[in-house]
Every structure is written in C-alpha cells, then in structure tokens.
C-alpha cells in the first residue's frame, strides 16, 4: 500500500504523520511532501518524535511535484487551521482523505508553551493516524 501525506511546508505535521504511519506497519510505502516544501525539517518536530523513539531526522522535505506521476492508494492532507489553505493533489489517487491538525510551528509564547503545542499535536497525530490505519489499512 502506497501513501502520500501532504501538507504545505512538509517540515512538521506531515513528517510526524509519516513517521507514525511507517512505525505502525513497515510494509507500508509512506512518503510526505509539501506544496511549498521548506526543504528542511522542523527541529522541534524531530525532537518530540525522538522522545517517543521514532527517528524522522533522515526524512527530506520534498515538493509534491516529485510525486505527481505516481499512483497512490491514499493521499492524506494534514493541514488544519482556518488561515491555512489545504493543498489539492492532482495525481492518480484511489482515496483522498483529510485529517487536519493545528500547526505547532505557529505557536507563540514561552518555550514551555511552544513545546506543549508540539507534544499535543504529535499525540493527536499518533491517535488519529493509528485509528485511520486500523480502519483502512491494517491487513488490506
């Protein structure tokens, strides 16, 4: 099964979702991309994933254009807030799904608050992607 997780910057939420989905099932082919790929991973996203034993430091932040000619079982968008436009994927896709999350990289305030937002969003991504995996991918 081939899955593309799509976001705008491909530095944070899509990378965490990519890491979780791959950790649930090593047989899945999981990729992530962004419509305006930042070219680098968010250091705090790498840190909060590392804290729970998932290393995403080797991931790359790629443009969605890299994947347009491929066929996908699922393309999952993870953009969230009302101020954010969710990208559309125009390639060949069997199932388009949206599972939205706040962008913790936009959090402002103390270091403690910002890190709490990264932890909150990480945990939400884990919970919702695991549920999605169980209902739509496991054993299929």
PDB file of N, CA, C and O in Angstrom, residues 7-54:
ATOM      1  N   UNK A   7       1.094  18.292   2.978  1.00  0.00           N
ATOM      2  CA  UNK A   7       0.927  19.486   3.786  1.00  0.00           C
ATOM      3  C   UNK A   7       1.437  20.670   2.964  1.00  0.00           C
ATOM      4  O   UNK A   7       1.756  20.509   1.789  1.00  0.00           O
ATOM      5  N   UNK A   8       1.557  21.803   3.574  1.00  0.00           N
ATOM      6  CA  UNK A   8       2.084  22.954   2.860  1.00  0.00           C
ATOM      7  C   UNK A   8       3.605  22.943   2.889  1.00  0.00           C
ATOM      8  O   UNK A   8       4.263  22.835   1.866  1.00  0.00           O
ATOM      9  N   UNK A   9       4.198  23.021   4.097  1.00  0.00           N
ATOM     10  CA  UNK A   9       5.646  23.150   4.210  1.00  0.00           C
ATOM     11  C   UNK A   9       6.418  21.854   4.276  1.00  0.00           C
ATOM     12  O   UNK A   9       7.628  21.831   4.062  1.00  0.00           O
ATOM     13  N   UNK A  10       5.749  20.745   4.590  1.00  0.00           N
ATOM     14  CA  UNK A  10       6.378  19.430   4.706  1.00  0.00           C
ATOM     15  C   UNK A  10       7.578  19.449   5.656  1.00  0.00           C
ATOM     16  O   UNK A  10       8.608  18.850   5.391  1.00  0.00           O
ATOM     17  N   UNK A  11       7.415  20.150   6.786  1.00  0.00           N
ATOM     18  CA  UNK A  11       8.510  20.191   7.752  1.00  0.00           C
ATOM     19  C   UNK A  11       8.089  19.691   9.133  1.00  0.00           C
ATOM     20  O   UNK A  11       8.939  19.394   9.957  1.00  0.00           O
ATOM     21  N   UNK A  12       6.793  19.568   9.380  1.00  0.00           N
ATOM     22  CA  UNK A  12       6.344  19.296  10.743  1.00  0.00           C
ATOM     23  C   UNK A  12       5.242  18.228  10.793  1.00  0.00           C
ATOM     24  O   UNK A  12       5.513  17.063  10.991  1.00  0.00           O
ATOM     25  N   UNK A  13       3.984  18.623  10.599  1.00  0.00           N
ATOM     26  CA  UNK A  13       2.859  17.693  10.756  1.00  0.00           C
ATOM     27  C   UNK A  13       2.941  16.508   9.810  1.00  0.00           C
ATOM     28  O   UNK A  13       2.761  15.359  10.231  1.00  0.00           O
ATOM     29  N   UNK A  14       3.189  16.755   8.536  1.00  0.00           N
ATOM     30  CA  UNK A  14       3.257  15.657   7.573  1.00  0.00           C
ATOM     31  C   UNK A  14       4.425  14.729   7.886  1.00  0.00           C
ATOM     32  O   UNK A  14       4.343  13.519   7.694  1.00  0.00           O
ATOM     33  N   UNK A  15       5.513  15.299   8.408  1.00  0.00           N
ATOM     34  CA  UNK A  15       6.670  14.479   8.763  1.00  0.00           C
ATOM     35  C   UNK A  15       6.367  13.595   9.973  1.00  0.00           C
ATOM     36  O   UNK A  15       6.763  12.430  10.017  1.00  0.00           O
ATOM     37  N   UNK A  16       5.673  14.158  10.963  1.00  0.00           N
ATOM     38  CA  UNK A  16       5.304  13.351  12.131  1.00  0.00           C
ATOM     39  C   UNK A  16       4.339  12.243  11.721  1.00  0.00           C
ATOM     40  O   UNK A  16       4.489  11.085  12.138  1.00  0.00           O
ATOM     41  N   UNK A  17       3.342  12.572  10.906  1.00  0.00           N
ATOM     42  CA  UNK A  17       2.380  11.564  10.439  1.00  0.00           C
ATOM     43  C   UNK A  17       3.102  10.470   9.648  1.00  0.00           C
ATOM     44  O   UNK A  17       2.814   9.275   9.815  1.00  0.00           O
ATOM     45  N   UNK A  18       4.040  10.849   8.813  1.00  0.00           N
ATOM     46  CA  UNK A  18       4.850   9.911   8.035  1.00  0.00           C
ATOM     47  C   UNK A  18       5.576   8.957   8.986  1.00  0.00           C
ATOM     48  O   UNK A  18       5.537   7.739   8.809  1.00  0.00           O
ATOM     49  N   UNK A  19       6.215   9.514  10.005  1.00  0.00           N
ATOM     50  CA  UNK A  19       6.937   8.685  10.970  1.00  0.00           C
ATOM     51  C   UNK A  19       6.034   7.708  11.702  1.00  0.00           C
ATOM     52  O   UNK A  19       6.377   6.530  11.875  1.00  0.00           O
ATOM     53  N   UNK A  20       4.868   8.182  12.126  1.00  0.00           N
ATOM     54  CA  UNK A  20       3.934   7.303  12.831  1.00  0.00           C
ATOM     55  C   UNK A  20       3.426   6.191  11.930  1.00  0.00           C
ATOM     56  O   UNK A  20       3.449   5.021  12.312  1.00  0.00           O
ATOM     57  N   UNK A  21       2.961   6.526  10.747  1.00  0.00           N
ATOM     58  CA  UNK A  21       2.388   5.524   9.855  1.00  0.00           C
ATOM     59  C   UNK A  21       3.415   4.440   9.535  1.00  0.00           C
ATOM     60  O   UNK A  21       3.102   3.247   9.559  1.00  0.00           O
ATOM     61  N   UNK A  22       4.658   4.857   9.278  1.00  0.00           N
ATOM     62  CA  UNK A  22       5.709   3.890   8.991  1.00  0.00           C
ATOM     63  C   UNK A  22       5.988   3.017  10.219  1.00  0.00           C
ATOM     64  O   UNK A  22       6.268   1.838  10.082  1.00  0.00           O
ATOM     65  N   UNK A  23       5.873   3.596  11.421  1.00  0.00           N
ATOM     66  CA  UNK A  23       6.120   2.818  12.642  1.00  0.00           C
ATOM     67  C   UNK A  23       5.009   1.800  12.896  1.00  0.00           C
ATOM     68  O   UNK A  23       5.256   0.768  13.508  1.00  0.00           O
ATOM     69  N   UNK A  24       3.799   2.073  12.434  1.00  0.00           N
ATOM     70  CA  UNK A  24       2.681   1.142  12.626  1.00  0.00           C
ATOM     71  C   UNK A  24       2.837  -0.098  11.756  1.00  0.00           C
ATOM     72  O   UNK A  24       2.410  -1.177  12.128  1.00  0.00           O
ATOM     73  N   UNK A  25       3.422   0.087  10.549  1.00  0.00           N
ATOM     74  CA  UNK A  25       3.495  -1.015   9.588  1.00  0.00           C
ATOM     75  C   UNK A  25       4.657  -0.780   8.639  1.00  0.00           C
ATOM     76  O   UNK A  25       4.604   0.085   7.774  1.00  0.00           O
ATOM     77  N   UNK A  26       5.707  -1.568   8.812  1.00  0.00           N
ATOM     78  CA  UNK A  26       6.920  -1.409   7.979  1.00  0.00           C
ATOM     79  C   UNK A  26       6.664  -1.757   6.513  1.00  0.00           C
ATOM     80  O   UNK A  26       7.464  -1.413   5.648  1.00  0.00           O
ATOM     81  N   UNK A  27       5.560  -2.453   6.227  1.00  0.00           N
ATOM     82  CA  UNK A  27       5.268  -2.832   4.846  1.00  0.00           C
ATOM     83  C   UNK A  27       4.596  -1.731   4.039  1.00  0.00           C
ATOM     84  O   UNK A  27       4.482  -1.836   2.822  1.00  0.00           O
ATOM     85  N   UNK A  28       4.140  -0.691   4.723  1.00  0.00           N
ATOM     86  CA  UNK A  28       3.553   0.445   4.007  1.00  0.00           C
ATOM     87  C   UNK A  28       4.661   1.240   3.330  1.00  0.00           C
ATOM     88  O   UNK A  28       5.741   1.409   3.889  1.00  0.00           O
ATOM     89  N   UNK A  29       4.371   1.742   2.146  1.00  0.00           N
ATOM     90  CA  UNK A  29       5.281   2.675   1.490  1.00  0.00           C
ATOM     91  C   UNK A  29       4.738   4.072   1.783  1.00  0.00           C
ATOM     92  O   UNK A  29       3.704   4.455   1.241  1.00  0.00           O
ATOM     93  N   UNK A  30       5.424   4.793   2.662  1.00  0.00           N
ATOM     94  CA  UNK A  30       4.935   6.087   3.110  1.00  0.00           C
ATOM     95  C   UNK A  30       5.889   7.187   2.654  1.00  0.00           C
ATOM     96  O   UNK A  30       7.111   7.070   2.802  1.00  0.00           O
ATOM     97  N   UNK A  31       5.307   8.240   2.108  1.00  0.00           N
ATOM     98  CA  UNK A  31       6.060   9.402   1.659  1.00  0.00           C
ATOM     99  C   UNK A  31       5.323  10.640   2.153  1.00  0.00           C
ATOM    100  O   UNK A  31       4.129  10.596   2.420  1.00  0.00           O
ATOM    101  N   UNK A  32       6.034  11.753   2.252  1.00  0.00           N
ATOM    102  CA  UNK A  32       5.367  13.002   2.591  1.00  0.00           C
ATOM    103  C   UNK A  32       5.930  14.099   1.706  1.00  0.00           C
ATOM    104  O   UNK A  32       7.074  14.021   1.242  1.00  0.00           O
ATOM    105  N   UNK A  33       5.100  15.114   1.467  1.00  0.00           N
ATOM    106  CA  UNK A  33       5.503  16.200   0.576  1.00  0.00           C
ATOM    107  C   UNK A  33       4.735  17.456   0.923  1.00  0.00           C
ATOM    108  O   UNK A  33       3.763  17.427   1.671  1.00  0.00           O
ATOM    109  N   UNK A  34       5.168  18.567   0.332  1.00  0.00           N
ATOM    110  CA  UNK A  34       4.504  19.838   0.564  1.00  0.00           C
ATOM    111  C   UNK A  34       4.335  20.625  -0.711  1.00  0.00           C
ATOM    112  O   UNK A  34       5.134  20.500  -1.637  1.00  0.00           O
ATOM    113  N   UNK A  35       3.282  21.431  -0.757  1.00  0.00           N
ATOM    114  CA  UNK A  35       3.070  22.278  -1.923  1.00  0.00           C
ATOM    115  C   UNK A  35       4.070  23.427  -1.944  1.00  0.00           C
ATOM    116  O   UNK A  35       4.384  23.959  -2.991  1.00  0.00           O
ATOM    117  N   UNK A  36       4.543  23.807  -0.765  1.00  0.00           N
ATOM    118  CA  UNK A  36       5.596  24.821  -0.658  1.00  0.00           C
ATOM    119  C   UNK A  36       6.657  24.267   0.280  1.00  0.00           C
ATOM    120  O   UNK A  36       6.919  24.824   1.347  1.00  0.00           O
ATOM    121  N   UNK A  37       7.255  23.143  -0.115  1.00  0.00           N
ATOM    122  CA  UNK A  37       8.202  22.436   0.749  1.00  0.00           C
ATOM    123  C   UNK A  37       9.303  23.365   1.240  1.00  0.00           C
ATOM    124  O   UNK A  37       9.907  24.104   0.460  1.00  0.00           O
ATOM    125  N   UNK A  38       9.547  23.319   2.544  1.00  0.00           N
ATOM    126  CA  UNK A  38      10.527  24.213   3.163  1.00  0.00           C
ATOM    127  C   UNK A  38      11.960  23.770   2.894  1.00  0.00           C
ATOM    128  O   UNK A  38      12.883  24.558   3.043  1.00  0.00           O
ATOM    129  N   UNK A  39      12.142  22.504   2.533  1.00  0.00           N
ATOM    130  CA  UNK A  39      13.481  21.996   2.278  1.00  0.00           C
ATOM    131  C   UNK A  39      14.186  21.493   3.526  1.00  0.00           C
ATOM    132  O   UNK A  39      15.274  20.944   3.448  1.00  0.00           O
ATOM    133  N   UNK A  40      13.557  21.673   4.697  1.00  0.00           N
ATOM    134  CA  UNK A  40      14.170  21.182   5.931  1.00  0.00           C
ATOM    135  C   UNK A  40      13.086  20.777   6.924  1.00  0.00           C
ATOM    136  O   UNK A  40      11.950  21.220   6.825  1.00  0.00           O
ATOM    137  N   UNK A  41      13.483  19.940   7.861  1.00  0.00           N
ATOM    138  CA  UNK A  41      12.553  19.507   8.894  1.00  0.00           C
ATOM    139  C   UNK A  41      12.567  20.485  10.058  1.00  0.00           C
ATOM    140  O   UNK A  41      13.588  21.103  10.343  1.00  0.00           O
ATOM    141  N   UNK A  42      11.438  20.612  10.715  1.00  0.00           N
ATOM    142  CA  UNK A  42      11.342  21.441  11.909  1.00  0.00           C
ATOM    143  C   UNK A  42      12.060  20.694  13.046  1.00  0.00           C
ATOM    144  O   UNK A  42      11.723  19.547  13.359  1.00  0.00           O
ATOM    145  N   UNK A  43      13.037  21.344  13.653  1.00  0.00           N
ATOM    146  CA  UNK A  43      13.852  20.704  14.703  1.00  0.00           C
ATOM    147  C   UNK A  43      13.013  20.244  15.895  1.00  0.00           C
ATOM    148  O   UNK A  43      13.293  19.200  16.493  1.00  0.00           O
ATOM    149  N   UNK A  44      11.972  20.996  16.234  1.00  0.00           N
ATOM    150  CA  UNK A  44      11.129  20.606  17.364  1.00  0.00           C
ATOM    151  C   UNK A  44      10.297  19.366  17.018  1.00  0.00           C
ATOM    152  O   UNK A  44      10.045  18.528  17.885  1.00  0.00           O
ATOM    153  N   UNK A  45       9.880  19.240  15.780  1.00  0.00           N
ATOM    154  CA  UNK A  45       9.147  18.037  15.357  1.00  0.00           C
ATOM    155  C   UNK A  45      10.062  16.821  15.458  1.00  0.00           C
ATOM    156  O   UNK A  45       9.650  15.764  15.953  1.00  0.00           O
ATOM    157  N   UNK A  46      11.299  16.955  15.011  1.00  0.00           N
ATOM    158  CA  UNK A  46      12.265  15.863  15.115  1.00  0.00           C
ATOM    159  C   UNK A  46      12.466  15.499  16.584  1.00  0.00           C
ATOM    160  O   UNK A  46      12.473  14.319  16.948  1.00  0.00           O
ATOM    161  N   UNK A  47      12.573  16.510  17.448  1.00  0.00           N
ATOM    162  CA  UNK A  47      12.804  16.294  18.880  1.00  0.00           C
ATOM    163  C   UNK A  47      11.645  15.547  19.543  1.00  0.00           C
ATOM    164  O   UNK A  47      11.867  14.567  20.258  1.00  0.00           O
ATOM    165  N   UNK A  48      10.402  16.003  19.318  1.00  0.00           N
ATOM    166  CA  UNK A  48       9.275  15.366  20.014  1.00  0.00           C
ATOM    167  C   UNK A  48       9.027  13.945  19.506  1.00  0.00           C
ATOM    168  O   UNK A  48       8.552  13.095  20.261  1.00  0.00           O
ATOM    169  N   UNK A  49       9.374  13.666  18.265  1.00  0.00           N
ATOM    170  CA  UNK A  49       9.250  12.292  17.763  1.00  0.00           C
ATOM    171  C   UNK A  49      10.349  11.419  18.359  1.00  0.00           C
ATOM    172  O   UNK A  49      10.099  10.272  18.744  1.00  0.00           O
ATOM    173  N   UNK A  50      11.541  11.964  18.476  1.00  0.00           N
ATOM    174  CA  UNK A  50      12.666  11.234  19.063  1.00  0.00           C
ATOM    175  C   UNK A  50      12.369  10.849  20.508  1.00  0.00           C
ATOM    176  O   UNK A  50      12.748   9.768  20.961  1.00  0.00           O
ATOM    177  N   UNK A  51      11.666  11.728  21.220  1.00  0.00           N
ATOM    178  CA  UNK A  51      11.319  11.465  22.617  1.00  0.00           C
ATOM    179  C   UNK A  51      10.499  10.184  22.786  1.00  0.00           C
ATOM    180  O   UNK A  51      10.515   9.563  23.850  1.00  0.00           O
ATOM    181  N   UNK A  52       9.784   9.780  21.742  1.00  0.00           N
ATOM    182  CA  UNK A  52       8.967   8.559  21.832  1.00  0.00           C
ATOM    183  C   UNK A  52       9.548   7.432  20.960  1.00  0.00           C
ATOM    184  O   UNK A  52       8.869   6.474  20.621  1.00  0.00           O
ATOM    185  N   UNK A  53      10.812   7.594  20.565  1.00  0.00           N
ATOM    186  CA  UNK A  53      11.516   6.514  19.886  1.00  0.00           C
ATOM    187  C   UNK A  53      11.334   6.430  18.381  1.00  0.00           C
ATOM    188  O   UNK A  53      11.645   5.400  17.786  1.00  0.00           O
ATOM    189  N   UNK A  54      10.836   7.493  17.759  1.00  0.00           N
ATOM    190  CA  UNK A  54      10.684   7.492  16.302  1.00  0.00           C
ATOM    191  C   UNK A  54      11.633   8.538  15.719  1.00  0.00           C
ATOM    192  O   UNK A  54      11.517   9.725  16.018  1.00  0.00           O
TER     193      UNK A  54
END
